[in-house]
Amino acid sequence: MYYKTKTAVLAALIILFLILTAAEYTRQYKFEGASRCGLCHSSADIGNQYDTWKSSGHSNAYLTLFSEKALDYAKDAGIAAPSKNDQCLKCHLTGHGAPFRQMGPMYRKEDGVSCEGCHGSGGGYAYFSIMTDRELAVKKGLAKNPENSCVECHSGKCPFDIDTPFKFETSMEKIRHPRPK
């Protein structure tokens, strides 16, 4: 009887370990919002990445859905409101489709395609202690290859896609925001 109990406890511990380990790799981290990224990425010392994003078309992607041009296109395409249409929002709004509980307190849909649209939801890596360890940051959700994020939207399917045909290196020059050495 003692061995059966011991075996059952050991099996339960192994299963618990596997569940907890799997949870780390499948966790859906919160979308922190561009202003959260800006807390650390706004100084000249590290490259002013936040300001580069802020002056890009990505930061206004959601707001463009309210433009006369977008509304005219939507009307012709039979779309009642582009700012509420999944087809439009999936590319104009970082985190679209994610549950509300996955949105951090600084997340704002008005930020359009924010840092996390390219770099992945930041809830797991948006800490100095994690960001200074690239391997750990990737493990915690930092996108290793942002090019994959680009082509999801810059695919030529939208009539307003200004980067058609999409060429990653050419397009990156418009939004490049490296960290100074």
PDB file of C-alpha atoms in Angstrom:
ATOM      1  CA  MET A   1       0.000   0.000   0.000  1.00  0.00           C
ATOM      2  CA  TYR A   2       2.876   2.389   0.858  1.00  0.00           C
ATOM      3  CA  TYR A   3       4.445   1.944  -2.597  1.00  0.00           C
ATOM      4  CA  LYS A   4       1.138   2.590  -4.395  1.00  0.00           C
ATOM      5  CA  THR A   5       0.688   5.850  -2.490  1.00  0.00           C
ATOM      6  CA  LYS A   6       4.292   6.866  -3.071  1.00  0.00           C
ATOM      7  CA  THR A   7       3.977   6.081  -6.798  1.00  0.00           C
ATOM      8  CA  ALA A   8       0.706   8.023  -7.045  1.00  0.00           C
ATOM      9  CA  VAL A   9       2.236  11.055  -5.311  1.00  0.00           C
ATOM     10  CA  LEU A  10       5.301  10.903  -7.547  1.00  0.00           C
ATOM     11  CA  ALA A  11       3.111  10.622 -10.660  1.00  0.00           C
ATOM     12  CA  ALA A  12       1.015  13.601  -9.479  1.00  0.00           C
ATOM     13  CA  LEU A  13       4.165  15.679  -8.916  1.00  0.00           C
ATOM     14  CA  ILE A  14       5.477  14.826 -12.370  1.00  0.00           C
ATOM     15  CA  ILE A  15       2.145  15.760 -13.965  1.00  0.00           C
ATOM     16  CA  LEU A  16       2.060  19.038 -12.004  1.00  0.00           C
ATOM     17  CA  PHE A  17       5.625  19.832 -13.114  1.00  0.00           C
ATOM     18  CA  LEU A  18       4.716  19.163 -16.745  1.00  0.00           C
ATOM     19  CA  ILE A  19       1.620  21.339 -16.524  1.00  0.00           C
ATOM     20  CA  LEU A  20       3.544  24.223 -14.949  1.00  0.00           C
ATOM     21  CA  THR A  21       6.354  23.919 -17.481  1.00  0.00           C
ATOM     22  CA  ALA A  22       3.921  23.826 -20.403  1.00  0.00           C
ATOM     23  CA  ALA A  23       2.090  26.853 -18.988  1.00  0.00           C
ATOM     24  CA  GLU A  24       5.309  28.897 -19.162  1.00  0.00           C
ATOM     25  CA  TYR A  25       5.700  28.158 -22.871  1.00  0.00           C
ATOM     26  CA  THR A  26       2.054  28.693 -23.797  1.00  0.00           C
ATOM     27  CA  ARG A  27       1.336  31.675 -21.551  1.00  0.00           C
ATOM     28  CA  GLN A  28      -0.401  34.556 -23.198  1.00  0.00           C
ATOM     29  CA  TYR A  29       1.378  37.605 -21.884  1.00  0.00           C
ATOM     30  CA  LYS A  30      -0.448  40.887 -21.460  1.00  0.00           C
ATOM     31  CA  PHE A  31      -0.207  43.622 -24.036  1.00  0.00           C
ATOM     32  CA  GLU A  32       1.413  46.392 -22.015  1.00  0.00           C
ATOM     33  CA  GLY A  33       0.860  49.290 -24.417  1.00  0.00           C
ATOM     34  CA  ALA A  34       3.244  51.625 -26.213  1.00  0.00           C
ATOM     35  CA  SER A  35       3.535  54.072 -23.328  1.00  0.00           C
ATOM     36  CA  ARG A  36       4.801  51.226 -21.118  1.00  0.00           C
ATOM     37  CA  CYS A  37       7.522  50.551 -23.701  1.00  0.00           C
ATOM     38  CA  GLY A  38       8.211  54.285 -23.809  1.00  0.00           C
ATOM     39  CA  LEU A  39       9.107  54.318 -20.123  1.00  0.00           C
ATOM     40  CA  CYS A  40      12.480  52.774 -20.991  1.00  0.00           C
ATOM     41  CA  HIS A  41      12.780  53.340 -24.727  1.00  0.00           C
ATOM     42  CA  SER A  42      12.514  57.142 -24.866  1.00  0.00           C
ATOM     43  CA  SER A  43      16.024  58.235 -24.064  1.00  0.00           C
ATOM     44  CA  ALA A  44      18.700  59.166 -26.571  1.00  0.00           C
ATOM     45  CA  ASP A  45      21.112  56.887 -24.687  1.00  0.00           C
ATOM     46  CA  ILE A  46      19.319  53.813 -25.958  1.00  0.00           C
ATOM     47  CA  GLY A  47      18.068  55.089 -29.301  1.00  0.00           C
ATOM     48  CA  ASN A  48      14.733  56.838 -28.690  1.00  0.00           C
ATOM     49  CA  GLN A  49      12.786  53.906 -30.130  1.00  0.00           C
ATOM     50  CA  TYR A  50       9.497  55.204 -28.724  1.00  0.00           C
ATOM     51  CA  ASP A  51       9.782  58.508 -30.612  1.00  0.00           C
ATOM     52  CA  THR A  52      10.664  56.672 -33.824  1.00  0.00           C
ATOM     53  CA  TRP A  53       7.500  54.600 -33.441  1.00  0.00           C
ATOM     54  CA  LYS A  54       5.433  57.651 -32.481  1.00  0.00           C
ATOM     55  CA  SER A  55       6.409  59.451 -35.686  1.00  0.00           C
ATOM     56  CA  SER A  56       5.664  56.405 -37.861  1.00  0.00           C
ATOM     57  CA  GLY A  57       2.480  55.443 -39.647  1.00  0.00           C
ATOM     58  CA  HIS A  58       2.153  52.483 -37.296  1.00  0.00           C
ATOM     59  CA  SER A  59       1.261  54.753 -34.368  1.00  0.00           C
ATOM     60  CA  ASN A  60      -1.684  56.165 -36.329  1.00  0.00           C
ATOM     61  CA  ALA A  61      -2.849  52.905 -37.900  1.00  0.00           C
ATOM     62  CA  TYR A  62      -6.013  52.645 -35.804  1.00  0.00           C
ATOM     63  CA  LEU A  63      -6.924  56.310 -36.252  1.00  0.00           C
ATOM     64  CA  THR A  64      -6.685  55.986 -40.055  1.00  0.00           C
ATOM     65  CA  LEU A  65      -9.754  53.748 -39.890  1.00  0.00           C
ATOM     66  CA  PHE A  66     -11.781  56.892 -39.127  1.00  0.00           C
ATOM     67  CA  SER A  67     -10.436  58.808 -42.135  1.00  0.00           C
ATOM     68  CA  GLU A  68     -12.641  59.820 -45.025  1.00  0.00           C
ATOM     69  CA  LYS A  69     -10.566  57.628 -47.343  1.00  0.00           C
ATOM     70  CA  ALA A  70     -11.098  54.550 -45.132  1.00  0.00           C
ATOM     71  CA  LEU A  71     -14.800  55.262 -44.713  1.00  0.00           C
ATOM     72  CA  ASP A  72     -15.281  55.658 -48.481  1.00  0.00           C
ATOM     73  CA  TYR A  73     -13.457  52.389 -49.150  1.00  0.00           C
ATOM     74  CA  ALA A  74     -15.458  50.633 -46.444  1.00  0.00           C
ATOM     75  CA  LYS A  75     -18.723  51.850 -47.912  1.00  0.00           C
ATOM     76  CA  ASP A  76     -17.767  50.540 -51.369  1.00  0.00           C
ATOM     77  CA  ALA A  77     -16.659  47.220 -49.840  1.00  0.00           C
ATOM     78  CA  GLY A  78     -19.849  46.815 -47.828  1.00  0.00           C
ATOM     79  CA  ILE A  79     -18.130  47.393 -44.486  1.00  0.00           C
ATOM     80  CA  ALA A  80     -20.281  49.355 -42.042  1.00  0.00           C
ATOM     81  CA  ALA A  81     -17.455  50.691 -39.874  1.00  0.00           C
ATOM     82  CA  PRO A  82     -13.767  49.909 -40.497  1.00  0.00           C
ATOM     83  CA  SER A  83     -12.990  50.746 -36.851  1.00  0.00           C
ATOM     84  CA  LYS A  84     -15.169  47.802 -35.811  1.00  0.00           C
ATOM     85  CA  ASN A  85     -14.381  45.373 -38.635  1.00  0.00           C
ATOM     86  CA  ASP A  86     -12.184  42.372 -37.826  1.00  0.00           C
ATOM     87  CA  GLN A  87     -10.587  42.387 -41.297  1.00  0.00           C
ATOM     88  CA  CYS A  88      -9.418  45.956 -40.779  1.00  0.00           C
ATOM     89  CA  LEU A  89      -8.631  45.757 -37.080  1.00  0.00           C
ATOM     90  CA  LYS A  90      -6.380  42.720 -37.312  1.00  0.00           C
ATOM     91  CA  CYS A  91      -3.788  44.912 -39.050  1.00  0.00           C
ATOM     92  CA  HIS A  92      -4.578  48.325 -37.606  1.00  0.00           C
ATOM     93  CA  LEU A  93      -4.718  47.419 -33.933  1.00  0.00           C
ATOM     94  CA  THR A  94      -2.102  45.529 -31.937  1.00  0.00           C
ATOM     95  CA  GLY A  95      -3.712  42.846 -29.825  1.00  0.00           C
ATOM     96  CA  HIS A  96      -6.967  42.751 -31.775  1.00  0.00           C
ATOM     97  CA  GLY A  97      -8.870  39.604 -30.936  1.00  0.00           C
ATOM     98  CA  ALA A  98      -7.091  39.042 -27.631  1.00  0.00           C
ATOM     99  CA  PRO A  99      -9.360  38.833 -24.574  1.00  0.00           C
ATOM    100  CA  PHE A 100      -9.776  41.983 -22.478  1.00  0.00           C
ATOM    101  CA  ARG A 101      -7.966  40.359 -19.536  1.00  0.00           C
ATOM    102  CA  GLN A 102      -4.845  40.213 -21.723  1.00  0.00           C
ATOM    103  CA  MET A 103      -4.687  44.007 -21.968  1.00  0.00           C
ATOM    104  CA  GLY A 104      -2.460  45.741 -19.436  1.00  0.00           C
ATOM    105  CA  PRO A 105      -3.488  48.990 -17.717  1.00  0.00           C
ATOM    106  CA  MET A 106      -1.402  51.149 -20.110  1.00  0.00           C
ATOM    107  CA  TYR A 107      -2.746  49.510 -23.303  1.00  0.00           C
ATOM    108  CA  ARG A 108      -4.633  51.928 -25.569  1.00  0.00           C
ATOM    109  CA  LYS A 109      -6.183  50.932 -28.871  1.00  0.00           C
ATOM    110  CA  GLU A 110      -5.518  54.472 -30.116  1.00  0.00           C
ATOM    111  CA  ASP A 111      -1.842  53.453 -30.229  1.00  0.00           C
ATOM    112  CA  GLY A 112      -2.610  51.469 -33.379  1.00  0.00           C
ATOM    113  CA  VAL A 113       0.225  49.154 -34.316  1.00  0.00           C
ATOM    114  CA  SER A 114       2.395  49.581 -31.282  1.00  0.00           C
ATOM    115  CA  CYS A 115       5.777  48.167 -30.343  1.00  0.00           C
ATOM    116  CA  GLU A 116       4.111  44.891 -29.387  1.00  0.00           C
ATOM    117  CA  GLY A 117       2.686  44.506 -32.887  1.00  0.00           C
ATOM    118  CA  CYS A 118       6.205  43.725 -34.057  1.00  0.00           C
ATOM    119  CA  HIS A 119       7.940  42.586 -30.887  1.00  0.00           C
ATOM    120  CA  GLY A 120       5.198  40.480 -29.267  1.00  0.00           C
ATOM    121  CA  SER A 121       3.078  41.164 -26.189  1.00  0.00           C
ATOM    122  CA  GLY A 122       5.419  42.567 -23.571  1.00  0.00           C
ATOM    123  CA  GLY A 123       3.907  41.335 -20.327  1.00  0.00           C
ATOM    124  CA  GLY A 124       6.587  38.689 -19.966  1.00  0.00           C
ATOM    125  CA  TYR A 125       9.657  40.642 -21.020  1.00  0.00           C
ATOM    126  CA  ALA A 126       8.960  44.309 -20.225  1.00  0.00           C
ATOM    127  CA  TYR A 127      11.261  44.374 -17.218  1.00  0.00           C
ATOM    128  CA  PHE A 128      14.825  45.662 -17.168  1.00  0.00           C
ATOM    129  CA  SER A 129      16.120  42.440 -15.600  1.00  0.00           C
ATOM    130  CA  ILE A 130      14.639  40.440 -18.484  1.00  0.00           C
ATOM    131  CA  MET A 131      15.331  42.862 -21.362  1.00  0.00           C
ATOM    132  CA  THR A 132      19.048  42.817 -20.562  1.00  0.00           C
ATOM    133  CA  ASP A 133      19.115  39.066 -21.238  1.00  0.00           C
ATOM    134  CA  ARG A 134      18.093  38.572 -24.883  1.00  0.00           C
ATOM    135  CA  GLU A 135      17.651  34.801 -24.553  1.00  0.00           C
ATOM    136  CA  LEU A 136      15.398  35.198 -21.514  1.00  0.00           C
ATOM    137  CA  ALA A 137      13.431  38.004 -23.200  1.00  0.00           C
ATOM    138  CA  VAL A 138      12.744  35.748 -26.188  1.00  0.00           C
ATOM    139  CA  LYS A 139      11.674  32.965 -23.827  1.00  0.00           C
ATOM    140  CA  LYS A 140       9.288  35.445 -22.187  1.00  0.00           C
ATOM    141  CA  GLY A 141       7.639  36.484 -25.461  1.00  0.00           C
ATOM    142  CA  LEU A 142       9.943  38.922 -27.277  1.00  0.00           C
ATOM    143  CA  ALA A 143       9.545  38.163 -30.979  1.00  0.00           C
ATOM    144  CA  LYS A 144      12.762  36.717 -32.308  1.00  0.00           C
ATOM    145  CA  ASN A 145      11.964  37.473 -35.954  1.00  0.00           C
ATOM    146  CA  PRO A 146       9.729  40.550 -36.363  1.00  0.00           C
ATOM    147  CA  GLU A 147       9.671  40.049 -40.145  1.00  0.00           C
ATOM    148  CA  ASN A 148       7.024  37.374 -39.601  1.00  0.00           C
ATOM    149  CA  SER A 149       4.790  39.979 -37.943  1.00  0.00           C
ATOM    150  CA  CYS A 150       5.228  42.394 -40.849  1.00  0.00           C
ATOM    151  CA  VAL A 151       4.076  40.060 -43.592  1.00  0.00           C
ATOM    152  CA  GLU A 152       0.878  39.204 -41.744  1.00  0.00           C
ATOM    153  CA  CYS A 153      -0.380  42.678 -42.616  1.00  0.00           C
ATOM    154  CA  HIS A 154       1.895  43.908 -45.396  1.00  0.00           C
ATOM    155  CA  SER A 155       0.634  41.257 -47.759  1.00  0.00           C
ATOM    156  CA  GLY A 156      -0.882  43.389 -50.503  1.00  0.00           C
ATOM    157  CA  LYS A 157      -4.427  42.359 -49.533  1.00  0.00           C
ATOM    158  CA  CYS A 158      -5.347  45.830 -48.308  1.00  0.00           C
ATOM    159  CA  PRO A 159      -5.735  48.465 -51.041  1.00  0.00           C
ATOM    160  CA  PHE A 160      -4.004  50.997 -48.798  1.00  0.00           C
ATOM    161  CA  ASP A 161      -0.906  48.883 -48.180  1.00  0.00           C
ATOM    162  CA  ILE A 162       1.854  51.338 -49.036  1.00  0.00           C
ATOM    163  CA  ASP A 163       4.532  48.645 -49.044  1.00  0.00           C
ATOM    164  CA  THR A 164       3.342  46.459 -51.916  1.00  0.00           C
ATOM    165  CA  PRO A 165       5.179  44.383 -52.835  1.00  0.00           C
ATOM    166  CA  PHE A 166       6.585  44.160 -49.315  1.00  0.00           C
ATOM    167  CA  LYS A 167      10.343  44.067 -48.977  1.00  0.00           C
ATOM    168  CA  PHE A 168      11.435  43.712 -45.362  1.00  0.00           C
ATOM    169  CA  GLU A 169      14.812  45.468 -45.604  1.00  0.00           C
ATOM    170  CA  THR A 170      13.448  48.436 -47.568  1.00  0.00           C
ATOM    171  CA  SER A 171      10.492  48.852 -45.223  1.00  0.00           C
ATOM    172  CA  MET A 172      12.647  48.479 -42.130  1.00  0.00           C
ATOM    173  CA  GLU A 173      14.639  51.553 -43.176  1.00  0.00           C
ATOM    174  CA  LYS A 174      11.469  53.599 -42.593  1.00  0.00           C
ATOM    175  CA  ILE A 175      11.050  52.409 -39.010  1.00  0.00           C
ATOM    176  CA  ARG A 176      14.514  51.236 -37.992  1.00  0.00           C
ATOM    177  CA  HIS A 177      15.219  52.042 -34.372  1.00  0.00           C
ATOM    178  CA  PRO A 178      18.482  50.389 -33.357  1.00  0.00           C
ATOM    179  CA  ARG A 179      20.039  50.595 -29.993  1.00  0.00           C
ATOM    180  CA  PRO A 180      23.295  52.586 -30.044  1.00  0.00           C
ATOM    181  CA  LYS A 181      26.434  50.568 -29.412  1.00  0.00           C
TER     182      LYS A 181
END
